[in-house]
């Protein structure tokens, strides 16, 4: 058994791994999967550094990048300064965040850091088409980049054309079957079907129901199934419902290489599949993350309604930075999917990859299918 995706990218197994951590991305690509670097938390200058590093640490294997092309992007946010924020963000929202930080005694950032954190955020994360297009200029110079995923909405036409000129396949993510049309019309090459269980931004339709519909709508484009994949037998299920491979995120958060702090790992290993929640509190769009006092506060009755993207991220960015630095136990949360319930201890990327591959092979054999993926390093 093989899939078009395995052949197209010369993979050992049809496993794509989204991560904000370059070590995870490189280790997955080296093992024979496709590591994909999330770029929303870094500036373009940092992205250049990461791509240079990945070129040197992927043993000549392919890897990918993930960008955010928000379809509702507004150019006026590009010029926003820290002094303008009050014009865009209601007083009640700012007070809500300040009160929470005070109640949980989260230390302030050191003097001078507020402005730096804000500037870095604005340069790195405001997801207008213009900033995302500029960011892609850094990517085109790296020929080992073979896929570019667009997290929210289809990328603009010029980006798709440039990607194709550089031999980069474009991936569109969907949470509903009807979103496939938009991506197909835009000219993307691969569709990711991201279901309810998934960590990060996700829709309301469960993968088992979503993927067969996306496969049908996407035809003849290949589909990757995303959401909840932690075990090899789930990859077999994804193939059975018509996907050519899987797109994963949460499973890598428990690895030694991941960017997750010891506290986040502790929370992940203690969590059951009922301990994550889809909340708008991080970006304004529903995203699944670990439950915590921070998430609960936003979901509580009387809490302000999260602002539309990108204002919610601008509102909470400094608080998230403070929580990241000072790790207040009750508040700390992290994007993660329902698959956390199957993750119990720290391991490493290569072991996770081989476990996925081995259980996939065993499952397919148990079903009477022979798996003939090329075995990785
Ligand atoms: C910590 C974390 C951060 C994420 N950030 C992004 C992102 O910036 N862009 C994106 O396209 N997807 C992001 N995702 C979603 C993943 O691309 C993927 O769809 C999801 O993790 C798949 O579901 P799973 O987590 O159950 O494996 C993120 C997921 C996690 C766990």
Short mmCIF file of N, CA and C in Angstrom, two decimals, residues 37-99:
data_model
loop_
_atom_site.label_atom_id
_atom_site.label_comp_id
_atom_site.label_asym_id
_atom_site.label_seq_id
_atom_site.Cartn_x
_atom_site.Cartn_y
_atom_site.Cartn_z
N UNK A 37 7.01 24.08 9.50
CA UNK A 37 7.29 25.08 10.53
C UNK A 37 6.18 26.13 10.60
N UNK A 38 5.58 26.29 11.78
CA UNK A 38 4.62 27.38 12.01
C UNK A 38 5.39 28.68 12.14
N UNK A 39 4.93 29.71 11.44
CA UNK A 39 5.72 30.96 11.40
C UNK A 39 5.00 32.15 12.00
N UNK A 40 3.84 31.89 12.65
CA UNK A 40 3.05 33.03 13.10
C UNK A 40 3.66 33.73 14.31
N UNK A 41 4.56 33.08 15.04
CA UNK A 41 5.08 33.68 16.26
C UNK A 41 6.44 34.33 16.06
N UNK A 42 6.91 34.40 14.83
CA UNK A 42 8.26 34.95 14.61
C UNK A 42 8.24 36.04 13.55
N UNK A 43 9.25 36.90 13.62
CA UNK A 43 9.38 37.96 12.62
C UNK A 43 10.01 37.36 11.35
N UNK A 44 9.96 38.15 10.27
CA UNK A 44 10.56 37.66 9.02
C UNK A 44 12.06 37.45 9.19
N UNK A 45 12.71 38.33 9.96
CA UNK A 45 14.16 38.18 10.18
C UNK A 45 14.44 36.86 10.91
N UNK A 46 13.60 36.54 11.90
CA UNK A 46 13.79 35.27 12.62
C UNK A 46 13.51 34.08 11.70
N UNK A 47 12.51 34.27 10.81
CA UNK A 47 12.18 33.19 9.88
C UNK A 47 13.40 32.83 9.02
N UNK A 48 14.11 33.86 8.55
CA UNK A 48 15.32 33.62 7.74
C UNK A 48 16.29 32.73 8.51
N UNK A 49 16.47 33.06 9.79
CA UNK A 49 17.40 32.29 10.63
C UNK A 49 16.93 30.83 10.73
N UNK A 50 15.62 30.65 10.95
CA UNK A 50 15.08 29.29 11.11
C UNK A 50 15.24 28.48 9.81
N UNK A 51 15.00 29.14 8.67
CA UNK A 51 15.09 28.41 7.39
C UNK A 51 16.54 28.00 7.12
N UNK A 52 17.48 28.91 7.41
CA UNK A 52 18.90 28.56 7.24
C UNK A 52 19.25 27.36 8.11
N UNK A 53 18.75 27.38 9.34
CA UNK A 53 19.03 26.29 10.28
C UNK A 53 18.42 24.98 9.76
N UNK A 54 17.17 25.07 9.28
CA UNK A 54 16.50 23.85 8.79
C UNK A 54 17.24 23.28 7.58
N UNK A 55 17.72 24.15 6.70
CA UNK A 55 18.48 23.66 5.54
C UNK A 55 19.67 22.82 5.99
N UNK A 56 20.27 23.23 7.12
CA UNK A 56 21.47 22.54 7.59
C UNK A 56 21.17 21.31 8.45
N UNK A 57 19.92 21.16 8.88
CA UNK A 57 19.62 20.08 9.83
C UNK A 57 18.57 19.08 9.33
N UNK A 58 18.28 19.08 8.04
CA UNK A 58 17.27 18.15 7.54
C UNK A 58 17.87 17.09 6.61
N UNK A 59 19.20 16.98 6.61
CA UNK A 59 19.89 15.94 5.80
C UNK A 59 19.39 15.92 4.35
N UNK A 60 19.15 17.08 3.80
CA UNK A 60 18.73 17.14 2.40
C UNK A 60 17.27 16.78 2.17
N UNK A 61 16.53 16.49 3.26
CA UNK A 61 15.11 16.14 3.10
C UNK A 61 14.26 17.41 2.94
N UNK A 62 13.04 17.21 2.49
CA UNK A 62 12.12 18.34 2.30
C UNK A 62 11.46 18.75 3.61
N UNK A 63 11.06 20.01 3.68
CA UNK A 63 10.25 20.46 4.81
C UNK A 63 9.28 21.53 4.30
N UNK A 64 8.47 22.05 5.20
CA UNK A 64 7.46 23.03 4.77
C UNK A 64 7.34 24.19 5.72
N UNK A 65 6.55 25.18 5.32
CA UNK A 65 6.26 26.33 6.18
C UNK A 65 4.74 26.54 6.23
N UNK A 66 4.29 27.14 7.32
CA UNK A 66 2.86 27.43 7.49
C UNK A 66 2.71 28.92 7.77
N UNK A 67 1.88 29.58 6.97
CA UNK A 67 1.66 31.02 7.14
C UNK A 67 0.18 31.28 7.36
N UNK A 68 -0.13 32.46 7.84
CA UNK A 68 -1.52 32.80 8.03
C UNK A 68 -1.92 33.87 7.01
N UNK A 69 -2.79 33.51 6.09
CA UNK A 69 -3.34 34.50 5.16
C UNK A 69 -4.79 34.72 5.56
N UNK A 70 -5.01 35.58 6.53
CA UNK A 70 -6.38 35.79 7.02
C UNK A 70 -7.21 36.47 5.94
N UNK A 71 -8.38 35.88 5.65
CA UNK A 71 -9.18 36.44 4.56
C UNK A 71 -9.81 37.78 4.96
N UNK A 72 -9.88 38.06 6.29
CA UNK A 72 -10.47 39.33 6.73
C UNK A 72 -9.39 40.34 7.12
N UNK A 73 -8.17 40.16 6.61
CA UNK A 73 -7.05 41.02 7.00
C UNK A 73 -7.34 42.48 6.64
N UNK A 74 -6.98 43.40 7.56
CA UNK A 74 -7.23 44.82 7.30
C UNK A 74 -5.92 45.58 7.35
N UNK A 75 -5.57 46.28 6.25
CA UNK A 75 -4.26 46.92 6.15
C UNK A 75 -4.00 47.95 7.26
N UNK A 76 -5.06 48.59 7.84
CA UNK A 76 -4.78 49.63 8.84
C UNK A 76 -4.09 49.08 10.09
N UNK A 77 -4.18 47.75 10.31
CA UNK A 77 -3.53 47.19 11.49
C UNK A 77 -2.00 47.17 11.35
N UNK A 78 -1.54 47.20 10.09
CA UNK A 78 -0.09 47.14 9.88
C UNK A 78 0.63 48.31 10.50
N UNK A 79 -0.03 49.48 10.51
CA UNK A 79 0.65 50.70 10.97
C UNK A 79 0.40 50.98 12.45
N UNK A 80 -0.30 50.09 13.15
CA UNK A 80 -0.69 50.38 14.53
C UNK A 80 0.53 50.47 15.46
N UNK A 81 0.51 51.47 16.35
CA UNK A 81 1.58 51.58 17.35
C UNK A 81 0.99 51.25 18.72
N UNK A 82 1.87 51.12 19.71
CA UNK A 82 1.39 50.75 21.05
C UNK A 82 0.47 51.84 21.61
N UNK A 83 0.68 53.09 21.17
CA UNK A 83 -0.17 54.18 21.66
C UNK A 83 -1.55 54.19 21.00
N UNK A 84 -1.66 53.54 19.84
CA UNK A 84 -2.95 53.49 19.13
C UNK A 84 -3.90 52.44 19.70
N UNK A 85 -3.32 51.50 20.45
CA UNK A 85 -4.10 50.32 20.82
C UNK A 85 -5.42 50.70 21.47
N UNK A 86 -5.38 51.75 22.31
CA UNK A 86 -6.60 52.15 23.02
C UNK A 86 -7.72 52.54 22.07
N UNK A 87 -7.36 53.02 20.88
CA UNK A 87 -8.40 53.42 19.91
C UNK A 87 -9.13 52.20 19.37
N UNK A 88 -8.45 51.07 19.30
CA UNK A 88 -9.02 49.88 18.68
C UNK A 88 -9.62 48.91 19.70
N UNK A 89 -9.11 48.97 20.94
CA UNK A 89 -9.50 47.95 21.92
C UNK A 89 -10.28 48.58 23.08
N UNK A 90 -11.50 48.09 23.30
CA UNK A 90 -12.34 48.69 24.34
C UNK A 90 -11.68 48.61 25.73
N UNK A 91 -11.93 49.65 26.51
CA UNK A 91 -11.42 49.77 27.88
C UNK A 91 -11.78 48.54 28.73
N UNK A 92 -13.05 48.07 28.58
CA UNK A 92 -13.51 46.95 29.42
C UNK A 92 -12.66 45.70 29.17
N UNK A 93 -12.27 45.50 27.92
CA UNK A 93 -11.45 44.33 27.59
C UNK A 93 -10.07 44.44 28.22
N UNK A 94 -9.49 45.65 28.14
CA UNK A 94 -8.14 45.83 28.70
C UNK A 94 -8.18 45.63 30.21
N UNK A 95 -9.24 46.15 30.82
CA UNK A 95 -9.37 46.03 32.29
C UNK A 95 -9.54 44.55 32.69
N UNK A 96 -10.32 43.82 31.91
CA UNK A 96 -10.54 42.40 32.20
C UNK A 96 -9.21 41.64 32.25
N UNK A 97 -8.37 41.89 31.25
CA UNK A 97 -7.07 41.20 31.19
C UNK A 97 -6.17 41.65 32.34
N UNK A 98 -6.13 42.97 32.58
CA UNK A 98 -5.29 43.49 33.69
C UNK A 98 -5.72 42.89 35.03
N UNK A 99 -7.04 42.84 35.26
CA UNK A 99 -7.54 42.30 36.53
C UNK A 99 -7.14 40.84 36.72
#
